[in-house]
Structures are given as structure tokens and as C-alpha cells.
PDB file of C-alpha atoms in Angstrom:
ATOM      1  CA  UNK A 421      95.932  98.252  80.410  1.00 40.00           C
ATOM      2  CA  UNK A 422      96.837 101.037  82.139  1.00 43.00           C
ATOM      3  CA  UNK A 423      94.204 102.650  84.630  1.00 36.00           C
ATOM      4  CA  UNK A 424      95.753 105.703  86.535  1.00 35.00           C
ATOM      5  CA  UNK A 425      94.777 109.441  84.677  1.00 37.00           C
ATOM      6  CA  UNK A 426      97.408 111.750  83.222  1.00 39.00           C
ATOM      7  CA  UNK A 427      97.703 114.243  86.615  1.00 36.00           C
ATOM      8  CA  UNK A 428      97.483 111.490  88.859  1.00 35.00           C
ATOM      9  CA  UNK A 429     100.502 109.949  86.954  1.00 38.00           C
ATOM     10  CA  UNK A 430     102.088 112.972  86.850  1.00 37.00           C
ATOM     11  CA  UNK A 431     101.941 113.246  90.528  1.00 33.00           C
ATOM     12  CA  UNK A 432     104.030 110.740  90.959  1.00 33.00           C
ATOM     13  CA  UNK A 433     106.386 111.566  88.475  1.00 36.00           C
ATOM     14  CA  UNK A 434     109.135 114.317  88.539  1.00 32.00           C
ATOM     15  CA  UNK A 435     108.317 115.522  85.088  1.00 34.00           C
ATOM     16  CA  UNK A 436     111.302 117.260  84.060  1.00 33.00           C
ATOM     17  CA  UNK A 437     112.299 117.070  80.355  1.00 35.00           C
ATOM     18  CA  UNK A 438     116.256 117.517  78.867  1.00 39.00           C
ATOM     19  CA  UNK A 439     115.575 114.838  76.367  1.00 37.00           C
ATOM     20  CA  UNK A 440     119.099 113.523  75.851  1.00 40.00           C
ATOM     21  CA  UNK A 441     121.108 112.414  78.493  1.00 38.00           C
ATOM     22  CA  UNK A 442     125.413 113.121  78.285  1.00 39.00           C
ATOM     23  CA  UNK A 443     125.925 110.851  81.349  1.00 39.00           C
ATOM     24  CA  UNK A 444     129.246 108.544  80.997  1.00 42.00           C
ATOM     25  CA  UNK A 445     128.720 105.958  77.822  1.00 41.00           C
ATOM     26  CA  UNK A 446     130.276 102.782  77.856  1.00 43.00           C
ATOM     27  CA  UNK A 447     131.633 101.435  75.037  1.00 41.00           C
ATOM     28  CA  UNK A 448     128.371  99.751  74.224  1.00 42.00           C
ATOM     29  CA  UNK A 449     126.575 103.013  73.910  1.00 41.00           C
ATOM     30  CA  UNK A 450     125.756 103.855  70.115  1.00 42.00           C
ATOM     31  CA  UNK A 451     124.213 107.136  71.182  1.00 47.00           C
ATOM     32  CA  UNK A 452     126.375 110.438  70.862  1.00 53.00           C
ATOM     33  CA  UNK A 453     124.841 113.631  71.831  1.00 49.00           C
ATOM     34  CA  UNK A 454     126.628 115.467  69.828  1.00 54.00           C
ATOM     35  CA  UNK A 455     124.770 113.603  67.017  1.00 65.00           C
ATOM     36  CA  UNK A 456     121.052 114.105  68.061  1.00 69.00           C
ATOM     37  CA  UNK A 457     119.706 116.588  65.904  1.00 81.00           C
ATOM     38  CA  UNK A 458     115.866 116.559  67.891  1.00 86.00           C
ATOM     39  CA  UNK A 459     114.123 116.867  70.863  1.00 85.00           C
ATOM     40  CA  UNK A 460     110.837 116.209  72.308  1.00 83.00           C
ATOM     41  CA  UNK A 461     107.637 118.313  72.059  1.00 87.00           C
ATOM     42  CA  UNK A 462     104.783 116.245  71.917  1.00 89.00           C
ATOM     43  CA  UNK A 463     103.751 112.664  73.048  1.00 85.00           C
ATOM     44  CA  UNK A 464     100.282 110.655  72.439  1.00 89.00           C
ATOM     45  CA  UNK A 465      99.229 107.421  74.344  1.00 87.00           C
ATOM     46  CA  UNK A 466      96.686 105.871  72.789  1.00 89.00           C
ATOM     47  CA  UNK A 467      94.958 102.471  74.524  1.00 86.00           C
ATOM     48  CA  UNK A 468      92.945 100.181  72.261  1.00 80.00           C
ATOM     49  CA  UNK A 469      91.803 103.076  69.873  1.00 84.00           C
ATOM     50  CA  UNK A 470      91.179 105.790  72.809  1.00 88.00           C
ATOM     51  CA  UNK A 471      93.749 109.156  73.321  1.00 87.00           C
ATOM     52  CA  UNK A 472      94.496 108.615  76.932  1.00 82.00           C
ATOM     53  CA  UNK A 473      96.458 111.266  76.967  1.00 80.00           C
ATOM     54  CA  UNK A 474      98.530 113.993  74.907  1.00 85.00           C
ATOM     55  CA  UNK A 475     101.324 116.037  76.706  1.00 82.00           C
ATOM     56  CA  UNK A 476     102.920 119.031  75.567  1.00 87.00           C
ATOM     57  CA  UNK A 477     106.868 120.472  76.287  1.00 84.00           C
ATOM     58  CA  UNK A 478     108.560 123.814  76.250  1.00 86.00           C
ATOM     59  CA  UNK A 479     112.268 124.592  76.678  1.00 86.00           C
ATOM     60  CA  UNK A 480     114.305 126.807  77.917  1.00 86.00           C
ATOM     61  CA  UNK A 481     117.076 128.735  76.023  1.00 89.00           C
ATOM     62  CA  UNK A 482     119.315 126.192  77.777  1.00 85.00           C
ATOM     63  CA  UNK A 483     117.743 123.314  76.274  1.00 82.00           C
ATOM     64  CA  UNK A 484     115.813 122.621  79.536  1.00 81.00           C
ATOM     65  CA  UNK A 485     112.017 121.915  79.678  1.00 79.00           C
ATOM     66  CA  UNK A 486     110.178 124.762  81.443  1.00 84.00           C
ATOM     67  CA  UNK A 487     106.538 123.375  81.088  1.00 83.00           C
ATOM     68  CA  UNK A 488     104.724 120.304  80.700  1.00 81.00           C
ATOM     69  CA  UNK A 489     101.353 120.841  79.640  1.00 84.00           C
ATOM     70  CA  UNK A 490      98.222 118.728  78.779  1.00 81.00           C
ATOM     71  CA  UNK A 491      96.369 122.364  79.150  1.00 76.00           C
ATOM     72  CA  UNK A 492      96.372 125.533  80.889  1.00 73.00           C
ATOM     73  CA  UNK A 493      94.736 124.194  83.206  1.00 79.00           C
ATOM     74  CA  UNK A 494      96.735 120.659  83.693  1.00 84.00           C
ATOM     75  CA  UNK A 495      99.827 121.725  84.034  1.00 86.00           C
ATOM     76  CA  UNK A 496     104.035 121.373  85.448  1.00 83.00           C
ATOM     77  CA  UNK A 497     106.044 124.415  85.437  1.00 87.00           C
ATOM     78  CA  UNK A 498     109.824 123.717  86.562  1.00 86.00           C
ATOM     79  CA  UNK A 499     112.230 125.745  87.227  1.00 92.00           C
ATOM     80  CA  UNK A 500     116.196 125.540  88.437  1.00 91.00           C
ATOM     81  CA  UNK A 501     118.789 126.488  90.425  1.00 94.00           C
ATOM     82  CA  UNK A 502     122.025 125.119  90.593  1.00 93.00           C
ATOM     83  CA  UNK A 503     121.619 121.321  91.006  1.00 93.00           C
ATOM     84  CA  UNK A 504     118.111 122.166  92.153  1.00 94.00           C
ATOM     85  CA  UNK A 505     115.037 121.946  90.610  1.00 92.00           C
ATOM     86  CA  UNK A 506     111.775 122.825  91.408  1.00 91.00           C
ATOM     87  CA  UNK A 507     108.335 121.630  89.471  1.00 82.00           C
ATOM     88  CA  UNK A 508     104.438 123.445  90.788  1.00 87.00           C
ATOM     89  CA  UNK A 509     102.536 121.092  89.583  1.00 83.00           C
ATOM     90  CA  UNK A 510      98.491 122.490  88.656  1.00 87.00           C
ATOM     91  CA  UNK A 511      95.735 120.134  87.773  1.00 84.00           C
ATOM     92  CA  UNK A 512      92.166 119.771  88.440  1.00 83.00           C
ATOM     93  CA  UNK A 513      91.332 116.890  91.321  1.00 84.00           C
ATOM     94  CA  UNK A 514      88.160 114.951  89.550  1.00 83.00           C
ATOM     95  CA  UNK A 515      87.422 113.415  93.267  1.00 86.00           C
ATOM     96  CA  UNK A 516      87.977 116.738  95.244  1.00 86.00           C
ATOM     97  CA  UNK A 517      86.013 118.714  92.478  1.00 89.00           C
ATOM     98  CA  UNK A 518      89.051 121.528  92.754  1.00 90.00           C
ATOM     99  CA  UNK A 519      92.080 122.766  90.935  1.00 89.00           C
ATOM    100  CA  UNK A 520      95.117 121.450  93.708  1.00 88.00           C
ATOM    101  CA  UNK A 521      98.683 122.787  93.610  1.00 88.00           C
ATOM    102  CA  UNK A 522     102.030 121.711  95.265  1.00 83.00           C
ATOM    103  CA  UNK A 523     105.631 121.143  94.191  1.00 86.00           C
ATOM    104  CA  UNK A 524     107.934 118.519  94.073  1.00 84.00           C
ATOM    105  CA  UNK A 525     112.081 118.942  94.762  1.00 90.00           C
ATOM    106  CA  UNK A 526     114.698 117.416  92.862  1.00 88.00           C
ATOM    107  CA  UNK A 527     118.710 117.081  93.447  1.00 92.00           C
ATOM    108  CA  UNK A 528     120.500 116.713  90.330  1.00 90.00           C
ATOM    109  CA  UNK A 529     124.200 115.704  89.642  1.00 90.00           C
ATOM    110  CA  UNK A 530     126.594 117.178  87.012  1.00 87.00           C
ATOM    111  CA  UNK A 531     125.017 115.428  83.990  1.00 84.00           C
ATOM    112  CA  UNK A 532     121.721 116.534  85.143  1.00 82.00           C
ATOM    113  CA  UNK A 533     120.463 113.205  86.389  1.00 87.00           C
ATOM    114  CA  UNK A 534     118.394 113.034  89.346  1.00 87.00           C
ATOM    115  CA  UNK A 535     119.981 111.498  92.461  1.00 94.00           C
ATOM    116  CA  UNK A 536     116.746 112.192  95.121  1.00 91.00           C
ATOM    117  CA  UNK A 537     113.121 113.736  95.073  1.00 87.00           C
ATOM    118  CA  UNK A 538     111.132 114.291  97.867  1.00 87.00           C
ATOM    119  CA  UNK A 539     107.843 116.828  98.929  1.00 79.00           C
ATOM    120  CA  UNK A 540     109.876 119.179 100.747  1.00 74.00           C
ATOM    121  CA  UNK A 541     108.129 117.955 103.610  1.00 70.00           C
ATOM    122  CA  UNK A 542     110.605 117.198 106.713  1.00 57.00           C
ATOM    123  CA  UNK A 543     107.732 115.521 108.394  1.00 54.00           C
ATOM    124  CA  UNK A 544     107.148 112.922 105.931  1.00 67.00           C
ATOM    125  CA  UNK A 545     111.110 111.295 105.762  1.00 69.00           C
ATOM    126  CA  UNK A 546     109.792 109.662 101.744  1.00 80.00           C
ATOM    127  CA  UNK A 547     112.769 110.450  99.540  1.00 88.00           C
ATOM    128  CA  UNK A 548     113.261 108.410  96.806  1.00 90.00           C
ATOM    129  CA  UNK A 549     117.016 108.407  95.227  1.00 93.00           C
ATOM    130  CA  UNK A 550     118.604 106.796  92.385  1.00 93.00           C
ATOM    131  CA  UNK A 551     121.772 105.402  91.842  1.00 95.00           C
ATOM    132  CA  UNK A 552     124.148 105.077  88.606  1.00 94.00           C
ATOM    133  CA  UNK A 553     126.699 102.446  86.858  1.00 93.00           C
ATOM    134  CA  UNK A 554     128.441 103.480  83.815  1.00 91.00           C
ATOM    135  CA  UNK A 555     125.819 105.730  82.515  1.00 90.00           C
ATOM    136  CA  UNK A 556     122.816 103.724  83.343  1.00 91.00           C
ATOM    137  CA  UNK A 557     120.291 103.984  86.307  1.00 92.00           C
ATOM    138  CA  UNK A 558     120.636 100.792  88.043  1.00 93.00           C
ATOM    139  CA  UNK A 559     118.407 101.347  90.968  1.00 94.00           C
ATOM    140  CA  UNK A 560     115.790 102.875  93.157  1.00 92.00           C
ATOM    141  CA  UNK A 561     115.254 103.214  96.539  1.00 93.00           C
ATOM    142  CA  UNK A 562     111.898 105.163  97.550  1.00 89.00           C
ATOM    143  CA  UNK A 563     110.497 105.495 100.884  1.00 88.00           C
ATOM    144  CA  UNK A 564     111.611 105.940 104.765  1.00 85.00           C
ATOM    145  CA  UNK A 565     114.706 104.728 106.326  1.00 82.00           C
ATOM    146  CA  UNK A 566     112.986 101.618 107.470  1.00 84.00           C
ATOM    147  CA  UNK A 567     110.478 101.031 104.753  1.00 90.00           C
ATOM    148  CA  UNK A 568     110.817 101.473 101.616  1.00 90.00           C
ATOM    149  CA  UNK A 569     110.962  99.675  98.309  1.00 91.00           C
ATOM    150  CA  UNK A 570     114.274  98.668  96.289  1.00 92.00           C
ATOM    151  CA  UNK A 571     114.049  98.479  92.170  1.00 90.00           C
ATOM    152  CA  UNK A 572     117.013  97.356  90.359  1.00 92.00           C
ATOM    153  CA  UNK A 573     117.184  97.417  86.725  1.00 90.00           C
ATOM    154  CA  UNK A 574     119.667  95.248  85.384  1.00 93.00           C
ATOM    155  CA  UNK A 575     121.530  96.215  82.462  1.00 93.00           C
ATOM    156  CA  UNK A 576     123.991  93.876  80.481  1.00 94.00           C
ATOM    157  CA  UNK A 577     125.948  95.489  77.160  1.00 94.00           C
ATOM    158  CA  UNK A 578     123.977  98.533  77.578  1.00 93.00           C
ATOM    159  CA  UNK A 579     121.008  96.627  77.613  1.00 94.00           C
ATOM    160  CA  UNK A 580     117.896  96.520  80.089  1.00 91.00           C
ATOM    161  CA  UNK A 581     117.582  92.585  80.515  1.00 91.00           C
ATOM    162  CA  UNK A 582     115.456  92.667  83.578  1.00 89.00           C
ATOM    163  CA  UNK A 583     114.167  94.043  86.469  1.00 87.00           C
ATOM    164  CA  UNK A 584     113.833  92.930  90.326  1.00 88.00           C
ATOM    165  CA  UNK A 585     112.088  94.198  93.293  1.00 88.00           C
ATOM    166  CA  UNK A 586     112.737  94.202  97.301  1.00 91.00           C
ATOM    167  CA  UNK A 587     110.101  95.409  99.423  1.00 93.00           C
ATOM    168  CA  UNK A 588     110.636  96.483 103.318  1.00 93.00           C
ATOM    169  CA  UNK A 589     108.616  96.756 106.351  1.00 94.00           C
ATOM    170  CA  UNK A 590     110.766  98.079 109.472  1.00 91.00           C
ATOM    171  CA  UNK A 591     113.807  96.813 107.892  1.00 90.00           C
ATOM    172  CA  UNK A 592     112.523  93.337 106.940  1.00 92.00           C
ATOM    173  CA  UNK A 593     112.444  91.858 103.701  1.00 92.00           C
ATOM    174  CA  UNK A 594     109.064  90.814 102.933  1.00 93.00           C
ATOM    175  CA  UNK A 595     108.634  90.897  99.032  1.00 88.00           C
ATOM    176  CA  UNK A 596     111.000  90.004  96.391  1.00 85.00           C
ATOM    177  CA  UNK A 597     109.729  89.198  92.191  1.00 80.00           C
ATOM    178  CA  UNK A 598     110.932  89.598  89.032  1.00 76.00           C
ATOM    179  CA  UNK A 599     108.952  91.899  87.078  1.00 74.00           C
ATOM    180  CA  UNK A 600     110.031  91.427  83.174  1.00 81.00           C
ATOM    181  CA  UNK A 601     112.573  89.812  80.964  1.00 87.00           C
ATOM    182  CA  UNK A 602     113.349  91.709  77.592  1.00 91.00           C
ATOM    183  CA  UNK A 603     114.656  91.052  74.093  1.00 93.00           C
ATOM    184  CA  UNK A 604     115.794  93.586  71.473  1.00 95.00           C
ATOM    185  CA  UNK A 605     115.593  94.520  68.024  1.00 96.00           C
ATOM    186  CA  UNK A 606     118.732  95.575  66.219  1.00 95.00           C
ATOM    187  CA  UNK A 607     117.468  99.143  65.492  1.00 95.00           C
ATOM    188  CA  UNK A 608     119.024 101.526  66.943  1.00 93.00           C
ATOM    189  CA  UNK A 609     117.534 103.742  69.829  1.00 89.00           C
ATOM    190  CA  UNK A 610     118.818 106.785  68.518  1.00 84.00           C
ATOM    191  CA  UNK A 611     116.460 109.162  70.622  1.00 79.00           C
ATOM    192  CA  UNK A 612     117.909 107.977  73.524  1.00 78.00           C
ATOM    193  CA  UNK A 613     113.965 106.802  74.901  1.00 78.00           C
ATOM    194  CA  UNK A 614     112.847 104.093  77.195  1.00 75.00           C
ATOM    195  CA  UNK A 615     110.495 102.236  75.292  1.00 75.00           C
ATOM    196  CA  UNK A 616     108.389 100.064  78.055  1.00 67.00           C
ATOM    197  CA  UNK A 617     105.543  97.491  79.069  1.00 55.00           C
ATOM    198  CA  UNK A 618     104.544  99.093  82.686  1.00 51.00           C
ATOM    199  CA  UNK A 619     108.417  99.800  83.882  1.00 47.00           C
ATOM    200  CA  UNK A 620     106.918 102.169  86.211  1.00 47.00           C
ATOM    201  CA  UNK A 621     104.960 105.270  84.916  1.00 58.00           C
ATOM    202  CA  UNK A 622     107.948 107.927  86.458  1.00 64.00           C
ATOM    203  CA  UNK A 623     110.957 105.723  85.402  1.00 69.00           C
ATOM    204  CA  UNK A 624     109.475 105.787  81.927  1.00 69.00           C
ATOM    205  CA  UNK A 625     109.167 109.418  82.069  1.00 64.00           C
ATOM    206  CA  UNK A 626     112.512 110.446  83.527  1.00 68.00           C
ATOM    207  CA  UNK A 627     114.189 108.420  80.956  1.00 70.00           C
ATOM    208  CA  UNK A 628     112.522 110.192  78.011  1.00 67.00           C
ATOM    209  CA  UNK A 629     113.642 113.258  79.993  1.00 63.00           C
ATOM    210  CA  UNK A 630     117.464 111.903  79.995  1.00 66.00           C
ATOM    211  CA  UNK A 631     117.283 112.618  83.589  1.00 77.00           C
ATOM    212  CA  UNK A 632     118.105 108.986  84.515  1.00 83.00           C
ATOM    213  CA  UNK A 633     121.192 108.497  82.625  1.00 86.00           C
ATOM    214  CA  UNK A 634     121.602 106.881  79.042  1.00 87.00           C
ATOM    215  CA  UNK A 635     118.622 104.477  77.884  1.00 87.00           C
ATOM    216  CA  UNK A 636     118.677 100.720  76.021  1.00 90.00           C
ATOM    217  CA  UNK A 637     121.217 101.396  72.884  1.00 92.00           C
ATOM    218  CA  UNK A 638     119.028  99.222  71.221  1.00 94.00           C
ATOM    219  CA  UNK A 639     115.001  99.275  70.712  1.00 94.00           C
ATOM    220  CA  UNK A 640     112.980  96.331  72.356  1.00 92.00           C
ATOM    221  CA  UNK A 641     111.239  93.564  70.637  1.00 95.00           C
ATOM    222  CA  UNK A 642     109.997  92.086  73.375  1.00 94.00           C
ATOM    223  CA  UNK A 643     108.963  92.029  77.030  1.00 90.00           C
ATOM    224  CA  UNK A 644     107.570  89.154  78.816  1.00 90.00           C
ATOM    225  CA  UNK A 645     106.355  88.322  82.564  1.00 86.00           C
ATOM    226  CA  UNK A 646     103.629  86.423  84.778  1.00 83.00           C
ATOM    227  CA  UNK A 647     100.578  88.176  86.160  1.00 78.00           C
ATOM    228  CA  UNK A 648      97.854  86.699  88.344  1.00 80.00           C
ATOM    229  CA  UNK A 649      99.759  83.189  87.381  1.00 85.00           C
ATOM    230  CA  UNK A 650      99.014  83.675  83.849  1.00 89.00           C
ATOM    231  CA  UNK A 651     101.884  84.310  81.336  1.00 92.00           C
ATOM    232  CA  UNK A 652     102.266  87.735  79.185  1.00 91.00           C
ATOM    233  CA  UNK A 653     104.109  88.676  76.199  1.00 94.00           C
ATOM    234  CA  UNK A 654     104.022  92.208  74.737  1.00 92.00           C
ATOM    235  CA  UNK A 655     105.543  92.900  71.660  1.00 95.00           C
ATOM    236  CA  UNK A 656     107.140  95.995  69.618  1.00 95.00           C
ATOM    237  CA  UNK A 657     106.658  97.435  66.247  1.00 96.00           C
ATOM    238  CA  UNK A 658     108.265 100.658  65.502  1.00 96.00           C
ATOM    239  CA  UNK A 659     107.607 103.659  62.588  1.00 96.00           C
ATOM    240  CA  UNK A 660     110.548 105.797  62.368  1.00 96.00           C
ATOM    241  CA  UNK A 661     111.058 108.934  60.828  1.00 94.00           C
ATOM    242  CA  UNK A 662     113.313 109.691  58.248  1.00 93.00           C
ATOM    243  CA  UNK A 663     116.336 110.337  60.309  1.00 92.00           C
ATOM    244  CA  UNK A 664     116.002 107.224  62.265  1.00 93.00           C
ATOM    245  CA  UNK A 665     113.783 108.808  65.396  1.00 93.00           C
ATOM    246  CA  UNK A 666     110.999 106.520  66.297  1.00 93.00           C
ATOM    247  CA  UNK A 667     108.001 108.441  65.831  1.00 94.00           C
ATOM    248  CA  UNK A 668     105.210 105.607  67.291  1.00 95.00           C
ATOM    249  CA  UNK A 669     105.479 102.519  68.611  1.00 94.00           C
ATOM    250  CA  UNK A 670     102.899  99.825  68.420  1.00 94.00           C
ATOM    251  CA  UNK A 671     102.330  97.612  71.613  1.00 93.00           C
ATOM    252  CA  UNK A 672     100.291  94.232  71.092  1.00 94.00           C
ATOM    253  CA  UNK A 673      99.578  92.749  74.503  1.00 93.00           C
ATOM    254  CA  UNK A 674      98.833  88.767  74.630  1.00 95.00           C
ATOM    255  CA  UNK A 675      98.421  87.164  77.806  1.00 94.00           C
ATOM    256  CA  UNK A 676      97.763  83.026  77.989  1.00 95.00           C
ATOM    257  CA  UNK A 677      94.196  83.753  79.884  1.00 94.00           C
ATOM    258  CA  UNK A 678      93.232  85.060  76.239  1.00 94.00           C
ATOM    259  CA  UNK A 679      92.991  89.280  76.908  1.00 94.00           C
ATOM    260  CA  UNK A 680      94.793  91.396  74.633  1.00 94.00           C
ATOM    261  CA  UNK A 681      95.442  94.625  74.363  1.00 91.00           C
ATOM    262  CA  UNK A 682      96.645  97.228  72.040  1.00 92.00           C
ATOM    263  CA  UNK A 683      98.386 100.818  73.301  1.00 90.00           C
ATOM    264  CA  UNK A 684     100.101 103.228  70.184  1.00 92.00           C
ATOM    265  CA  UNK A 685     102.862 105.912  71.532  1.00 90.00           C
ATOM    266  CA  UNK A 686     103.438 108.774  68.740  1.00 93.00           C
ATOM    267  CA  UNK A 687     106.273 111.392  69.349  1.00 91.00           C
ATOM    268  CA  UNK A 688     106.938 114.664  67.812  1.00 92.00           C
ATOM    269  CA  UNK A 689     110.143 116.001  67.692  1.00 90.00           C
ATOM    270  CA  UNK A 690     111.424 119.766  66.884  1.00 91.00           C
ATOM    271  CA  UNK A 691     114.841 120.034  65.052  1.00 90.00           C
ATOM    272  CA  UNK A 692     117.444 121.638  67.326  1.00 85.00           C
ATOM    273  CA  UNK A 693     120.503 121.646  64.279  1.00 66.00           C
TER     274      UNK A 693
END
């Protein structure tokens, strides 16, 4: 299951919600903007029975989340300029016994997808910057110039089949694994989400955000992979609304050393038409 907190997650991601994406579609791509009639204002992750956490969104008049909020007091306000943005991130540091504070830069292209994040630290030279094929984010590069690690996600009829990883140390290759293989339902993901077993905390969230281009057309039934040498198979069941929005997804977790595990994601939507 998972074991990172909310904040600490959020740390790492670049929390920045526009929940559809209107990058290029291919002709695979059953998901029209024009036709999305909700948006995002409320998520719950709940592991084997406990809330781990619950986050909330506002928007702009643009369409454009302003604030991610668990609380006052755990908090990312974001704001933009131009194919800037900017998110202060405010949360309280259980280890350092202290509210902390600092912000986190994006670049953004034309369709409001992130191309690079970084500190804003010239010092550090960790940038991490994503690149696109026909709508879809097909990798990510984060790091320094000499080492860094390299995700691809591989994408085949608009779907995410798989995904590899190259890891670098002064310019040497010195990791390389497949992470997952995935099978799909034939529901349509009409909300435009990434629906995941641990693809990465921040590529999850970006995706819900649409700020890493178009997601799966379809929902996932499936995903499988090996950890510790024992084999694991996580599988989907959805609840959707009446308009065809998923509103909570189910994950049962089997792995062939004989743990399971059980995580519930609920979304609430707001009508925007």
C-alpha cells in the first residue's frame, strides 16, 4: 500500500488542476472537450477501510484551479502568468514540528501542459520535463544533465500498455525494468482521468489535472507486475454516475506471496454546463 502522507506527496507533485486536457486527439481519442459537462472538486483515497486523505479544489473564472486544499493549514495556492505558473505550497512538517513554505515553477505549452518544473533554484540544475506524441505524455526525464531518471509510458491506440524505466549515474545506464502491463475495460473514460496502480504519485496527479495531455480513452481493468520476485495483479471496479463520470473506483490488490490489499478513490464533480 501506499506509505508517503498527503504534503509529502504533494511535495513532489506540481499540483495544478484544469481537469480536462484539449491537447491534439488522435483519432482514437473518444474524449471531446467540448462534451465534458464537469470538473473536479473533491477526491477521497481510502486504503483498506482508512481516509488517507481528502483534497479539496477551487477554480478560477478561467476554469483554472487556484487552490488545493486538505485545510487551511495544508495547503497549494497557484497562480499564472503567461505560460508560467507558480504554486506556494503550506503544510505542517510532522518531523520538523513547523509549518514550512516554498514554491515550485512550472513552464506550460499552448494546451496548458507542462513541459518542465523545477525549485527555482539555479544551484540545484533538477528540472524535470516532459515530452508529448499525439496528445499523450510519452515521457519523463527528471534530474541533472548527467543523472537523472528516464520514464516512458507507452501508449498504443490511445492506450497506456506499459511503462519502462532508465536510470543514470554520470551518464551511464545503470537501471532499466518494466514497471506494469495493463488491460482495459470497454467503458469509456469520459473524465479524461488516469486511473492507476502506483504510476507515480505526480504523474497520477497531473493527469487528473489535464496538465499532461489526454489520458487512456478507455478505463483499466487491469494492471499487473513483479515485486520483490513475487507476481501482482490489481484489479478495477468502477461506480459511475449518471452521466457516465466515474465517481469511485475500487482497487483489489493480490499478490502470489498471499497480501492483499484494498484502496477506494471517490470523486466529486461540480457541473460547469
Amino acid at each position: 500500500m501506499k506509505t508517503y502522507r498527503l504534503y509529502s506527496a504533494i511535495l513532489m507533485m506540481a499540483l495544478c488542476f484544469n481537469f480536462v486536457s484539449c491537447g491534439d486527439d488522435d483519432d482514437n481519442n473518444i474524449i471531446d472537450p467540448e462534451n465534458v459537462t464537469k470538473r473536479l472538486v473533491r477526491v477521497v483515497d481510502t486504503d483498506d477501510g482508512e481516509v488517507f486523505y481528502a483534497l479539496n479544489f477551487d477554480y478560477d473564472s478561467k476554469g483554472r484551479v487556484v487552490s488545493v486544499s486538505e485545510d487551511k493549514n495544508n495547503c497549494c495556492n497557484i497562480s499564472y502568468s503567461g505560460n508560467k505558473a507558480t504554486a506556494n505550497f503550506h503544510y505542517y512538517d510532522n518531523n520538523a514540528d513547523e509549518y514550512v513554505d516554498y514554491n515550485k515553477y512550472w513552464t506550460l505549452d499552448d494546451q496548458n501542459n507542462i513541459l518542465s518544473e523545477d525549485y527555482g533554484d539555479e544551484n540545484s540544475g533538477e528540472v524535470t520535463k516532459f515530452t508529448y506524441t499525439n496528445g499523450y505524455c510519452t515521457k519523463e526525464v527528471g534530474g541533472s544533465e548527467l543523472t537523472y531518471s528516464e520514464t516512458n509510458y507507452n501508449y498504443k491506440d490511445g492506450l497506456l500498455i506499459n511503462t519502462d524505466n532508465n536510470d543514470y549515474v554520470d551518464g551511464v545506464l545503470i537501471n532499466n525494468y518494466n514497471n506494469y502491463n495493463i488491460t482495459y475495460t470497454d467503458i469509456p473514460n469520459k473524465g479524461n482521468i488516469l486511473v492507476h496502480r502506483y504510476i507515480y504519485e505526480d504523474f497520477e496527479v497531473y493527469s487528473w489535472a489535464g496538465l499532461l495531455g489526454n489520458s487512456p480513452r478507455l478505463l483499466p481493468e487491469k494492471f499487473t507486475w513483479r515485486d520483490s520476485g513475487y507476481d501482482v495483479t490489481a484489479t478495477f471496479k468502477y461506480d459511475l454516475d449518471k452521466d457516465g463520470y466515474v465517481k469511485r473506483v475500487t482497487i483489489s490488490e493480490v499478490s502470489s506471496n498471499g497480501d492483499r490489499a484494498t484502496e477506494t478513490l471517490d470523486f466529486v464533480y461540480e457541473d460547469i454546463k
